[in-house]
C-alpha cells in the first residue's frame, strides 16, 4: 500500500467525528467574527463616552450651551 503524500489526505471527511470537528471549527470562526464586531462597536462607544467626559472636564461649568450639548450627547449615547 502506497503511503500518502500528506497525512491530511488520509482523513475521511465522511467520518462523523471529522464532520463534528469541522462543524465546531466553523462555528468557532463565526463566533470569533461576531465577538470582534461587537468589540469594535463597544470600542467606538467607549471613545464617544471618553470624548464627552473630556469635553465636560475642559468646559467651564457656567457655560449653558456646553451643559446642554453634554446632556444631548449623553442622551444620544443612552447614558
Tab-separated table of C-alpha atoms in Angstrom:
chain	number	residue	atom	x	y	z
A	1	UNK	CA	0.000	0.000	0.000
A	2	UNK	CA	1.412	3.333	-1.026
A	3	UNK	CA	1.843	5.974	1.587
A	4	UNK	CA	0.014	9.308	1.157
A	5	UNK	CA	1.992	12.393	0.299
A	6	UNK	CA	0.361	14.325	3.137
A	7	UNK	CA	-1.324	12.965	6.290
A	8	UNK	CA	-4.378	15.163	5.725
A	9	UNK	CA	-5.133	13.176	2.575
A	10	UNK	CA	-5.842	10.158	4.805
A	11	UNK	CA	-8.701	11.899	6.630
A	12	UNK	CA	-12.131	10.552	5.816
A	13	UNK	CA	-14.351	13.642	5.687
A	14	UNK	CA	-17.437	11.405	5.708
A	15	UNK	CA	-16.474	10.225	9.204
A	16	UNK	CA	-18.982	11.639	11.747
A	17	UNK	CA	-16.173	12.591	14.140
A	18	UNK	CA	-14.394	14.574	11.425
A	19	UNK	CA	-17.669	16.231	10.444
A	20	UNK	CA	-18.242	17.219	14.079
A	21	UNK	CA	-14.781	18.743	14.380
A	22	UNK	CA	-15.210	20.695	11.140
A	23	UNK	CA	-18.587	21.972	12.354
A	24	UNK	CA	-17.064	23.096	15.661
A	25	UNK	CA	-14.211	24.877	13.900
A	26	UNK	CA	-16.647	26.657	11.582
A	27	UNK	CA	-18.885	27.664	14.498
A	28	UNK	CA	-15.870	28.932	16.450
A	29	UNK	CA	-14.769	31.042	13.494
A	30	UNK	CA	-18.246	32.536	13.095
A	31	UNK	CA	-18.401	33.277	16.824
A	32	UNK	CA	-14.982	34.943	16.709
A	33	UNK	CA	-16.164	37.198	13.870
A	34	UNK	CA	-19.278	38.195	15.837
A	35	UNK	CA	-17.260	38.856	19.007
A	36	UNK	CA	-14.814	41.023	17.046
A	37	UNK	CA	-17.664	43.064	15.557
A	38	UNK	CA	-19.217	43.577	18.999
A	39	UNK	CA	-15.825	44.532	20.458
A	40	UNK	CA	-15.301	47.104	17.707
A	41	UNK	CA	-18.760	48.567	18.331
A	42	UNK	CA	-18.117	48.813	22.076
A	43	UNK	CA	-14.733	50.417	21.448
A	44	UNK	CA	-16.413	53.082	19.316
A	45	UNK	CA	-18.998	53.759	22.024
A	46	UNK	CA	-16.248	53.936	24.640
A	47	UNK	CA	-14.367	56.515	22.560
A	48	UNK	CA	-17.532	58.630	22.324
A	49	UNK	CA	-18.035	58.440	26.096
A	50	UNK	CA	-14.405	59.434	26.717
A	51	UNK	CA	-14.729	62.373	24.320
A	52	UNK	CA	-17.873	63.515	26.139
A	53	UNK	CA	-16.145	63.234	29.525
A	54	UNK	CA	-13.108	65.180	28.325
A	55	UNK	CA	-15.359	67.839	26.828
A	56	UNK	CA	-17.145	68.185	30.166
A	57	UNK	CA	-13.864	68.446	32.072
A	58	UNK	CA	-12.482	71.244	29.911
A	59	UNK	CA	-15.736	73.214	29.605
A	60	UNK	CA	-16.463	75.940	32.129
A	61	UNK	CA	-19.298	74.956	34.445
A	62	UNK	CA	-21.058	78.254	33.765
A	63	UNK	CA	-21.497	77.560	30.047
A	64	UNK	CA	-25.187	76.804	29.494
A	65	UNK	CA	-24.633	75.778	25.870
A	66	UNK	CA	-21.895	73.333	26.828
A	67	UNK	CA	-24.090	71.792	29.504
A	68	UNK	CA	-26.953	71.384	27.040
A	69	UNK	CA	-24.618	69.850	24.463
A	70	UNK	CA	-23.281	67.401	27.057
A	71	UNK	CA	-26.810	66.404	28.082
A	72	UNK	CA	-27.794	65.921	24.427
A	73	UNK	CA	-24.711	63.780	23.815
A	74	UNK	CA	-25.398	61.706	26.926
A	75	UNK	CA	-28.969	61.101	25.775
A	76	UNK	CA	-27.761	60.107	22.330
A	77	UNK	CA	-25.321	57.661	23.888
A	78	UNK	CA	-28.047	56.496	26.286
A	79	UNK	CA	-26.001	57.173	29.416
